[in-house]
mmCIF file of N, CA and C in Angstrom:
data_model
loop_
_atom_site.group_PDB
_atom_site.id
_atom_site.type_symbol
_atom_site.label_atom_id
_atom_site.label_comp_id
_atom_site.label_asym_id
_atom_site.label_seq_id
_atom_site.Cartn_x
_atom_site.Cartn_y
_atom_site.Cartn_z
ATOM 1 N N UNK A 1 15.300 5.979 -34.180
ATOM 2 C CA UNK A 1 15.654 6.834 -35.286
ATOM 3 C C UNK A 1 14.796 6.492 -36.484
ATOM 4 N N UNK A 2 14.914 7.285 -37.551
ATOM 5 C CA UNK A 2 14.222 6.844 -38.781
ATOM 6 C C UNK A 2 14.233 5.511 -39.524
ATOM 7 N N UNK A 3 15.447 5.147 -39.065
ATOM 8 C CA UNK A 3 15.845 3.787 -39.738
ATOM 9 C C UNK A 3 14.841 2.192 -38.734
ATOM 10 N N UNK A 4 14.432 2.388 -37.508
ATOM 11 C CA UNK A 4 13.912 1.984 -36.685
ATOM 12 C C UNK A 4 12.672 1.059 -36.941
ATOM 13 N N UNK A 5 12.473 -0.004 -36.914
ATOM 14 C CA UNK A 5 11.659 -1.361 -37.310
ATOM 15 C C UNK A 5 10.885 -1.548 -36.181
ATOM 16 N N UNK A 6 9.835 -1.185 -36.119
ATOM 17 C CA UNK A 6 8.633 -1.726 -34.455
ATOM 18 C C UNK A 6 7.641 -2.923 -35.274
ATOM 19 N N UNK A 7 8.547 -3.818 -34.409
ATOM 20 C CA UNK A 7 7.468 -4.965 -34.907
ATOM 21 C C UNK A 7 6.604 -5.728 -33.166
ATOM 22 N N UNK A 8 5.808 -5.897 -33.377
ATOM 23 C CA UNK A 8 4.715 -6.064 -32.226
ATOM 24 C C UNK A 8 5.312 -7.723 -31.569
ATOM 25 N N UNK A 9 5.315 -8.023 -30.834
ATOM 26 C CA UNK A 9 5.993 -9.301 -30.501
ATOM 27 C C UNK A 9 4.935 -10.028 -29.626
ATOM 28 N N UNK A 10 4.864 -11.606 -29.472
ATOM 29 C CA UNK A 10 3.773 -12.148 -29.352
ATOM 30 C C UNK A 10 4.446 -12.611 -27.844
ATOM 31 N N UNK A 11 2.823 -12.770 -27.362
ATOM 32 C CA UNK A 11 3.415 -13.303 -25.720
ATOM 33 C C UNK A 11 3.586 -14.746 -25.269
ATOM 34 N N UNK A 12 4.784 -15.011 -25.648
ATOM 35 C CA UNK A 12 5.099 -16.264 -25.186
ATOM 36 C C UNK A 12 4.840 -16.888 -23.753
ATOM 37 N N UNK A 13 4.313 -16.097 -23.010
ATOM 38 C CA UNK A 13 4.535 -16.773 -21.278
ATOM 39 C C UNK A 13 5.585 -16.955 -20.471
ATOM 40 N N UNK A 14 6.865 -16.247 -21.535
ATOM 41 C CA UNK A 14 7.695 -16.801 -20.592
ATOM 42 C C UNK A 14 7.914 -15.466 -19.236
ATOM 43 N N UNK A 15 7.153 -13.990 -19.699
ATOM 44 C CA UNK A 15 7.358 -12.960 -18.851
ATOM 45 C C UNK A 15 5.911 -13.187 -17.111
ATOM 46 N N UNK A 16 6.151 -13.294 -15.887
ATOM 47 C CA UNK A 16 5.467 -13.398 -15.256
ATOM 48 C C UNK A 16 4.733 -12.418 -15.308
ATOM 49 N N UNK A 17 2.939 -12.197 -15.180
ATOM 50 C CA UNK A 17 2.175 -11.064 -14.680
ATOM 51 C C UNK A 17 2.519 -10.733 -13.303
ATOM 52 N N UNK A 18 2.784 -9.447 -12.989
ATOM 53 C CA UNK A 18 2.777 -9.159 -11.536
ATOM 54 C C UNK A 18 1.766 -7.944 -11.253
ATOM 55 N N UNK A 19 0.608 -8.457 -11.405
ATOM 56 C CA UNK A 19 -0.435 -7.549 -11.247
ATOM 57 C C UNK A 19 -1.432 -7.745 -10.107
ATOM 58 N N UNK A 20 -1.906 -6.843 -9.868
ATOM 59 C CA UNK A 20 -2.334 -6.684 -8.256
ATOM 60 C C UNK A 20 -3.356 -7.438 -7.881
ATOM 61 N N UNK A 21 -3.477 -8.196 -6.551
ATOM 62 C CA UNK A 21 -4.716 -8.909 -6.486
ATOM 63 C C UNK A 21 -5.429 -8.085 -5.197
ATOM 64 N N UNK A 22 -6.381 -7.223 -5.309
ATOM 65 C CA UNK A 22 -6.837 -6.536 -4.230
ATOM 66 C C UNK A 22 -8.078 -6.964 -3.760
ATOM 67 N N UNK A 23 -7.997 -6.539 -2.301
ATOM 68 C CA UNK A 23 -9.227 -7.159 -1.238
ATOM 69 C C UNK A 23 -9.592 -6.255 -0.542
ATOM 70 N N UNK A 24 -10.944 -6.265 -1.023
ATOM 71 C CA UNK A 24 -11.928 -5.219 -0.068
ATOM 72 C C UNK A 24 -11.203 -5.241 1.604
ATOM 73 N N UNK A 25 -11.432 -4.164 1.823
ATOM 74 C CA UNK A 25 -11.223 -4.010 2.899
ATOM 75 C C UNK A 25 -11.236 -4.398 3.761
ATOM 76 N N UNK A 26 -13.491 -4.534 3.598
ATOM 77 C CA UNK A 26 -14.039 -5.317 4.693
ATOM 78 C C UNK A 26 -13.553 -6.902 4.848
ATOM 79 N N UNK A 27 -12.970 -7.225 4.025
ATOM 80 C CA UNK A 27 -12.472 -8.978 3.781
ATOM 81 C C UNK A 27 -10.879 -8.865 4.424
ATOM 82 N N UNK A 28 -9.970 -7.582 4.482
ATOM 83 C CA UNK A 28 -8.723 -7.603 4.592
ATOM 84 C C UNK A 28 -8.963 -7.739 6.220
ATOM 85 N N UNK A 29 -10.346 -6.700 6.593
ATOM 86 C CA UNK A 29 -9.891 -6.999 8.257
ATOM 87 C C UNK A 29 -10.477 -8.397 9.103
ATOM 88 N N UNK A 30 -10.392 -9.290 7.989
ATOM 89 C CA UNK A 30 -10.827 -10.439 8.328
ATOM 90 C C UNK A 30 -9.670 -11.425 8.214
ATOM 91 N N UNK A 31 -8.437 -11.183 7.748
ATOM 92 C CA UNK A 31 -7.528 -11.145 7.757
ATOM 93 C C UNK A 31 -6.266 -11.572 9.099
ATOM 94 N N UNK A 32 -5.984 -13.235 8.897
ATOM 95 C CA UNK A 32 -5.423 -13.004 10.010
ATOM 96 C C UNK A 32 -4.073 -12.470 10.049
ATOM 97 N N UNK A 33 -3.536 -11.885 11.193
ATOM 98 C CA UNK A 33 -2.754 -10.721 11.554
ATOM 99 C C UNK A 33 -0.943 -11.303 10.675
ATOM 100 N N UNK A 34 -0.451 -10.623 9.836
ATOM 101 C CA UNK A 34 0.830 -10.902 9.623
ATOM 102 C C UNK A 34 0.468 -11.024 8.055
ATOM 103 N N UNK A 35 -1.189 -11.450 7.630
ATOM 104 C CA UNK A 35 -0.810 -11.461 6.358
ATOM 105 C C UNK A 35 -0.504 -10.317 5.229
ATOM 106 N N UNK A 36 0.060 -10.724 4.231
ATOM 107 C CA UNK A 36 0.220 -9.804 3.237
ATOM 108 C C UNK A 36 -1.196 -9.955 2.453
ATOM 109 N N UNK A 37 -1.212 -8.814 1.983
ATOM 110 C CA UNK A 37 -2.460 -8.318 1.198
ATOM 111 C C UNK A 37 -2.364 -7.210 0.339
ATOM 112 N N UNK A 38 -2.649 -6.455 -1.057
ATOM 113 C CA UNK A 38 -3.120 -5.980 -1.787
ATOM 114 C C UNK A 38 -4.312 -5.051 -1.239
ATOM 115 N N UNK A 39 -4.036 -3.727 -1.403
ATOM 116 C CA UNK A 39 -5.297 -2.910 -1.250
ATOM 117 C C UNK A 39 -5.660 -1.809 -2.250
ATOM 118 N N UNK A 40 -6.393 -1.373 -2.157
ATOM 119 C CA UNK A 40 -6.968 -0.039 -3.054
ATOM 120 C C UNK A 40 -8.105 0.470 -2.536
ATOM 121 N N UNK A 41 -7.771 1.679 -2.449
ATOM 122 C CA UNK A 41 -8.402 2.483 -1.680
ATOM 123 C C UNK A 41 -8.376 4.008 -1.763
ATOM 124 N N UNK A 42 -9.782 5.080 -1.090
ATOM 125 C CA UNK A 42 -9.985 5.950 -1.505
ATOM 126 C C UNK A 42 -9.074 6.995 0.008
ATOM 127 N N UNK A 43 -8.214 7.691 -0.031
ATOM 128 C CA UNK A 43 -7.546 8.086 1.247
ATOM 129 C C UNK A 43 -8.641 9.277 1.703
ATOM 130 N N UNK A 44 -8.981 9.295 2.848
ATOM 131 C CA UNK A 44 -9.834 9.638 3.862
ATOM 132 C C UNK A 44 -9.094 10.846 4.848
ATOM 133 N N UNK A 45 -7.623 10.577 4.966
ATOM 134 C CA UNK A 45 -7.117 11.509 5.804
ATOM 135 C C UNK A 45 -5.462 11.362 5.786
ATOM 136 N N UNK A 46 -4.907 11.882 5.714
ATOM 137 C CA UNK A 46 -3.413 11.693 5.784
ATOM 138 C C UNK A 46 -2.626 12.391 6.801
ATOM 139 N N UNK A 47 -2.317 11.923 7.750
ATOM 140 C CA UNK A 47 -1.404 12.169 9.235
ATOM 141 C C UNK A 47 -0.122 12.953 8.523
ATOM 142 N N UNK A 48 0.010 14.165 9.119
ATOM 143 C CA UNK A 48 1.450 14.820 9.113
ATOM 144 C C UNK A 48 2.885 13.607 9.632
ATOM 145 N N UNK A 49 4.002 13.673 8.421
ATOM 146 C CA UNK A 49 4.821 12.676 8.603
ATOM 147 C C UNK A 49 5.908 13.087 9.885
ATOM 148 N N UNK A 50 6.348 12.248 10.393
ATOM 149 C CA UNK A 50 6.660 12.105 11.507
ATOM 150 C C UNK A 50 7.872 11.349 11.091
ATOM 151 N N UNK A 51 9.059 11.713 12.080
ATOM 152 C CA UNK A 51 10.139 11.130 12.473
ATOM 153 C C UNK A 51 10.192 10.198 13.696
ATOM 154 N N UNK A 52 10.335 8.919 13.468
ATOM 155 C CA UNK A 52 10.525 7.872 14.439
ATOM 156 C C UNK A 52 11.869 7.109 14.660
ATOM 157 N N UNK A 53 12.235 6.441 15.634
ATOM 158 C CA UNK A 53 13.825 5.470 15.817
ATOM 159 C C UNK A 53 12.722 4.180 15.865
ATOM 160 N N UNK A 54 13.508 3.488 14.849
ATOM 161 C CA UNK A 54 12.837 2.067 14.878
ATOM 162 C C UNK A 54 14.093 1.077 15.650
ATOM 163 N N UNK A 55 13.162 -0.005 15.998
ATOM 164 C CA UNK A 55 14.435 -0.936 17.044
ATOM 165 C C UNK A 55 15.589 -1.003 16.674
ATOM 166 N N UNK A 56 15.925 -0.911 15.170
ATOM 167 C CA UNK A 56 17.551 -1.179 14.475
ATOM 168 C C UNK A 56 18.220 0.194 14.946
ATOM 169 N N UNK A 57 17.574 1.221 15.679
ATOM 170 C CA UNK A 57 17.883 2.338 16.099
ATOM 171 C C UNK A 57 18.180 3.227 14.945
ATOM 172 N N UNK A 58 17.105 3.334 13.516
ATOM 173 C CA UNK A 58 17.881 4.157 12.642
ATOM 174 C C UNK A 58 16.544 4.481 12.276
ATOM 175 N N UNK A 59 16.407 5.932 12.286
ATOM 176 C CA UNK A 59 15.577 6.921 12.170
ATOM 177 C C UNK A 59 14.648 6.514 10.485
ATOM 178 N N UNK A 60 13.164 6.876 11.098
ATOM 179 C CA UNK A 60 12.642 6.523 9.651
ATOM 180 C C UNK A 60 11.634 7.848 9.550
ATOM 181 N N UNK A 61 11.044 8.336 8.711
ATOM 182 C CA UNK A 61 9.941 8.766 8.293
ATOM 183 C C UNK A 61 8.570 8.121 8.740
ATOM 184 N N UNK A 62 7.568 8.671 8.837
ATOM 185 C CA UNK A 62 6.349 7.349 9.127
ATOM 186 C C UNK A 62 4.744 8.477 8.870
ATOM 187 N N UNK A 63 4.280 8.082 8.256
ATOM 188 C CA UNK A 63 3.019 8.492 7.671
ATOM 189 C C UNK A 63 1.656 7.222 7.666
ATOM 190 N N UNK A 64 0.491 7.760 8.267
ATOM 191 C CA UNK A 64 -0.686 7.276 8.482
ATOM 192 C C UNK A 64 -1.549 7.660 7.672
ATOM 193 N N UNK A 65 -2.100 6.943 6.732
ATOM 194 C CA UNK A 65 -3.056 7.361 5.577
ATOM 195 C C UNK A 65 -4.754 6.318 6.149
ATOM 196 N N UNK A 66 -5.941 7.116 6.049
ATOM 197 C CA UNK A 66 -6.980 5.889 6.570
ATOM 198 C C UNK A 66 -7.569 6.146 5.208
ATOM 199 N N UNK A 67 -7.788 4.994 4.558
ATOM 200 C CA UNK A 67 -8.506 4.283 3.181
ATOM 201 C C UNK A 67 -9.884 3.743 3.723
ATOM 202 N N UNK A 68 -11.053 4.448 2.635
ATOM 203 C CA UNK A 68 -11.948 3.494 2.425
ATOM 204 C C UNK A 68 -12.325 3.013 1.010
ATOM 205 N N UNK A 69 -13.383 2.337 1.159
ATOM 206 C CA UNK A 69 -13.803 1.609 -0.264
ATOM 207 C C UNK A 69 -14.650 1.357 -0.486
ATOM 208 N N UNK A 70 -15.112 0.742 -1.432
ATOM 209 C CA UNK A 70 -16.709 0.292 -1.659
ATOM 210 C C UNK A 70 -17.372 -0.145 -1.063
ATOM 211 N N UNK A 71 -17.001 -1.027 0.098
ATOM 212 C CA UNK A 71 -17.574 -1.683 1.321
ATOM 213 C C UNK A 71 -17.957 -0.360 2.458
ATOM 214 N N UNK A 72 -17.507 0.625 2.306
ATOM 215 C CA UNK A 72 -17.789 1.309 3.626
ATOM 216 C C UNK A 72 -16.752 1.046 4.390
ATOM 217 N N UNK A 73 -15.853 -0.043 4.450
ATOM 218 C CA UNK A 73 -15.211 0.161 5.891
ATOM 219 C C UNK A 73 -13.973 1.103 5.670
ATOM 220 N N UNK A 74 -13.408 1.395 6.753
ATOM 221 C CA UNK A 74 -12.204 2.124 6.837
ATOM 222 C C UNK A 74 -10.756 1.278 7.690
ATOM 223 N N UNK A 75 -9.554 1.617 7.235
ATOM 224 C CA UNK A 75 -8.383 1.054 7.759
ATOM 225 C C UNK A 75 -7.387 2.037 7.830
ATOM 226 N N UNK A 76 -6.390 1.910 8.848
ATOM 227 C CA UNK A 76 -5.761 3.120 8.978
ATOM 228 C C UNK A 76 -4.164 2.182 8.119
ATOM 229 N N UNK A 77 -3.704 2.873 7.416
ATOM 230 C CA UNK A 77 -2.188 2.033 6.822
ATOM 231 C C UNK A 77 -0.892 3.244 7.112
ATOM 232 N N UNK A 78 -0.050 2.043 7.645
ATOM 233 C CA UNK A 78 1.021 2.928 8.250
ATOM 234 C C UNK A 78 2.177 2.778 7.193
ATOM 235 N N UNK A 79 2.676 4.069 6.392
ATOM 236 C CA UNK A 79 3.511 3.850 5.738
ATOM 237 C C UNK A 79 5.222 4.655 5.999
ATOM 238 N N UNK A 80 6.006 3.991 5.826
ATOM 239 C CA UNK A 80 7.617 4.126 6.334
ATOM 240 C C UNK A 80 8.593 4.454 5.008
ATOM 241 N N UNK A 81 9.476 5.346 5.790
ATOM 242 C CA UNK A 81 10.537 5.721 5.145
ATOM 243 C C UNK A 81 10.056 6.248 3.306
ATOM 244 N N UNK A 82 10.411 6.061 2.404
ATOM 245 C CA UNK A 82 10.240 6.360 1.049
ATOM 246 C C UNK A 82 8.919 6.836 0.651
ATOM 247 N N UNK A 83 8.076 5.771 1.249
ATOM 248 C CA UNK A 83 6.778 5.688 1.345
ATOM 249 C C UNK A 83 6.218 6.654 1.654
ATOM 250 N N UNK A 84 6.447 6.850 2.636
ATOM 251 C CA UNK A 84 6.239 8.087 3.845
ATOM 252 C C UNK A 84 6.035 9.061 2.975
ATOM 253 N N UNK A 85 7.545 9.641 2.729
ATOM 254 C CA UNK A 85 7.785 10.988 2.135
ATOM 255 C C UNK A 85 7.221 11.314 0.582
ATOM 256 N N UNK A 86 6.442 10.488 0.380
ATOM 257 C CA UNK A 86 5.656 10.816 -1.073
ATOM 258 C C UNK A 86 4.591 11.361 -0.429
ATOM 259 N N UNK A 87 4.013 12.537 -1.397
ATOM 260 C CA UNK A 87 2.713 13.566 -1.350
ATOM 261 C C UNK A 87 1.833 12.503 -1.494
ATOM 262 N N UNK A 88 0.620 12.602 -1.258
ATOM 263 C CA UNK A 88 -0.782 12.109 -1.032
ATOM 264 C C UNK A 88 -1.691 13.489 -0.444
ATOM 265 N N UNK A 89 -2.743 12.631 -0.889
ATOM 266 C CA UNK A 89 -4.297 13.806 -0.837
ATOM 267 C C UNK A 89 -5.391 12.948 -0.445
ATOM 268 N N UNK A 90 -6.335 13.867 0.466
ATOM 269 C CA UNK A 90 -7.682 13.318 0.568
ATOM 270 C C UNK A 90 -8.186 13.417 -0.500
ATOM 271 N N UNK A 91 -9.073 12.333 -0.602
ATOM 272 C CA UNK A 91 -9.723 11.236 -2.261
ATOM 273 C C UNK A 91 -9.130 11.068 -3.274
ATOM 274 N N UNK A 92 -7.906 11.229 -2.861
ATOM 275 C CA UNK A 92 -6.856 10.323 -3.965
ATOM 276 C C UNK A 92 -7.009 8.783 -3.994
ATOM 277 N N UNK A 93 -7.067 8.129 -4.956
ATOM 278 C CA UNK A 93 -7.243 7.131 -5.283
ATOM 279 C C UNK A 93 -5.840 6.341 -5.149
ATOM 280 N N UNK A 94 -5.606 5.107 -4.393
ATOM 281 C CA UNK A 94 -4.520 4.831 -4.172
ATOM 282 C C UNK A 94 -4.141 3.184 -3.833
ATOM 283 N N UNK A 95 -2.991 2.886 -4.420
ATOM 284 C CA UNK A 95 -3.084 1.317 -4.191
ATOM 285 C C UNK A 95 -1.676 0.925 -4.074
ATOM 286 N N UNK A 96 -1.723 -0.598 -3.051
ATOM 287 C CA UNK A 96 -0.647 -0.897 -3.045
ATOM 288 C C UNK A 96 -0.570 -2.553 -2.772
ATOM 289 N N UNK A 97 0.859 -2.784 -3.056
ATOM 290 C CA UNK A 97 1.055 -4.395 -2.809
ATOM 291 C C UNK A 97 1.876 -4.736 -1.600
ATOM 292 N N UNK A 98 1.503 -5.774 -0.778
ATOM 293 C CA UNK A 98 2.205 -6.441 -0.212
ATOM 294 C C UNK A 98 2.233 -5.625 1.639
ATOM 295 N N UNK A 99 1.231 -5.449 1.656
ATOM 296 C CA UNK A 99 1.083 -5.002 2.959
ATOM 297 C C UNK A 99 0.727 -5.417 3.899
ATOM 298 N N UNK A 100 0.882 -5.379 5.453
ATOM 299 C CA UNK A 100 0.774 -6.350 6.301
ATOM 300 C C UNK A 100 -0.329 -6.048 7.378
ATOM 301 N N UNK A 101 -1.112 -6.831 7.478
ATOM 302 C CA UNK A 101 -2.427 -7.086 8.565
ATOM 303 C C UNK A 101 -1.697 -6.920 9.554
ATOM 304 N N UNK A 102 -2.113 -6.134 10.527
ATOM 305 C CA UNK A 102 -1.617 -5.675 12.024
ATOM 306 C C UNK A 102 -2.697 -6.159 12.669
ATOM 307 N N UNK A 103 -2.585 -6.217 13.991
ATOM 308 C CA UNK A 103 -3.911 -5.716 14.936
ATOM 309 C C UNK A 103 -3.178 -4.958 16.454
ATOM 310 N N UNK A 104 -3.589 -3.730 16.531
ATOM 311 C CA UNK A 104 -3.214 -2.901 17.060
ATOM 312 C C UNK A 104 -4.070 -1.800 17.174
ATOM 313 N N UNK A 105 -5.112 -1.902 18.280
ATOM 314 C CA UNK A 105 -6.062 -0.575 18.643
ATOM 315 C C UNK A 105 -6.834 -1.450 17.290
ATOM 316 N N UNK A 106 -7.044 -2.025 17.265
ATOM 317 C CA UNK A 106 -7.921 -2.945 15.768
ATOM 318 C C UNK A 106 -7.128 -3.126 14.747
ATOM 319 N N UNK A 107 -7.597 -4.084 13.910
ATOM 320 C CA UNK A 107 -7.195 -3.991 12.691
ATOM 321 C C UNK A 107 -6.599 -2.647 11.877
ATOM 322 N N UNK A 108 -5.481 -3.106 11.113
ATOM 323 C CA UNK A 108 -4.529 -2.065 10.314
ATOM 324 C C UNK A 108 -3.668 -2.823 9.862
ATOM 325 N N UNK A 109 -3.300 -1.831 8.682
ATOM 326 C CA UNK A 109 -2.274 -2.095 7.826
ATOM 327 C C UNK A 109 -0.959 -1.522 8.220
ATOM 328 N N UNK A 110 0.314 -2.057 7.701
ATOM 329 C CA UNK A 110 1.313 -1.699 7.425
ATOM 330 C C UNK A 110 2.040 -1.948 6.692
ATOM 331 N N UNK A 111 2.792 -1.388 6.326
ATOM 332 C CA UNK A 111 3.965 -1.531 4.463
ATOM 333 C C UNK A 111 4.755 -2.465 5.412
ATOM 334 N N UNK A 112 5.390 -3.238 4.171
ATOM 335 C CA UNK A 112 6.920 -3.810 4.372
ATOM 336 C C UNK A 112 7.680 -3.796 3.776
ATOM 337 N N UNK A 113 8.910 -4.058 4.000
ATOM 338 C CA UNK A 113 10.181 -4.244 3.126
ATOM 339 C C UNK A 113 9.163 -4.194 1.274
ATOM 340 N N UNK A 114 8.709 -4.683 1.108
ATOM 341 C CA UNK A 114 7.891 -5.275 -0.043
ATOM 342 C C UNK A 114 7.126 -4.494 -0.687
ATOM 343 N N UNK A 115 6.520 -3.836 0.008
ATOM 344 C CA UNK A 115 5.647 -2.889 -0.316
ATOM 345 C C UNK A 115 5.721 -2.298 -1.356
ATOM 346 N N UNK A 116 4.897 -1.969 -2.437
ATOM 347 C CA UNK A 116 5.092 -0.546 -3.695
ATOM 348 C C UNK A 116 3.962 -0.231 -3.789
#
């Protein structure tokens, strides 16, 4: 409101950064299998989403996006449920945290619980 005081406040340290640490591609599929990783990437193609039963037997969404990057290489990332059902575009610019090194038909990604 009008009455309203913005005063700029100094950064003590006590708030953690949670900002992204991303890895080329070509370095992610070097990656051994299970780890989490940070990506960013240019989307290349996006798979029509699909309905799957995962082992807990409860139906998810599931969408395949393949990213490349400055390196040239390409990775296919499999994304679930929430994930899934968000719009995306070829050469959309796109990034995410906490995703997991597969190897399956080669190297790939997949979201987890974690993922944003």
């Amino acid at each position: 409101d009008a009455d309203s005081i913005i005063k700029p406040a100094l950064d003590d340290g006590t708030i953690k950064h949670s900002g992204f640490k991303f890895i080329p591609i070509k370095d992610l599929l070097k990656s051994p299998n299970g780890t989490l990783v940070d990506v960013l990437g240019v989307i290349d193609t996006v798979s029509d989403i699909s309905q799957v039963v995962l082992k807990d037997k409860m139906p998810a969404s599931k969408k395949v996006l393949t990213l490349y990057d400055d390196t040239e290489e390409f990775v296919d990332l499999t994304l679930w449920r929430n994930l899934a059902d968000n719009h995306y575009e070829k050469k959309q610019i796109v990034g995410f945290r906490n995703v997991r090194v597969n190897e399956f038909n080669g190297k790939n990604l997949g979201a987890s619980n974690d993922t944003i």
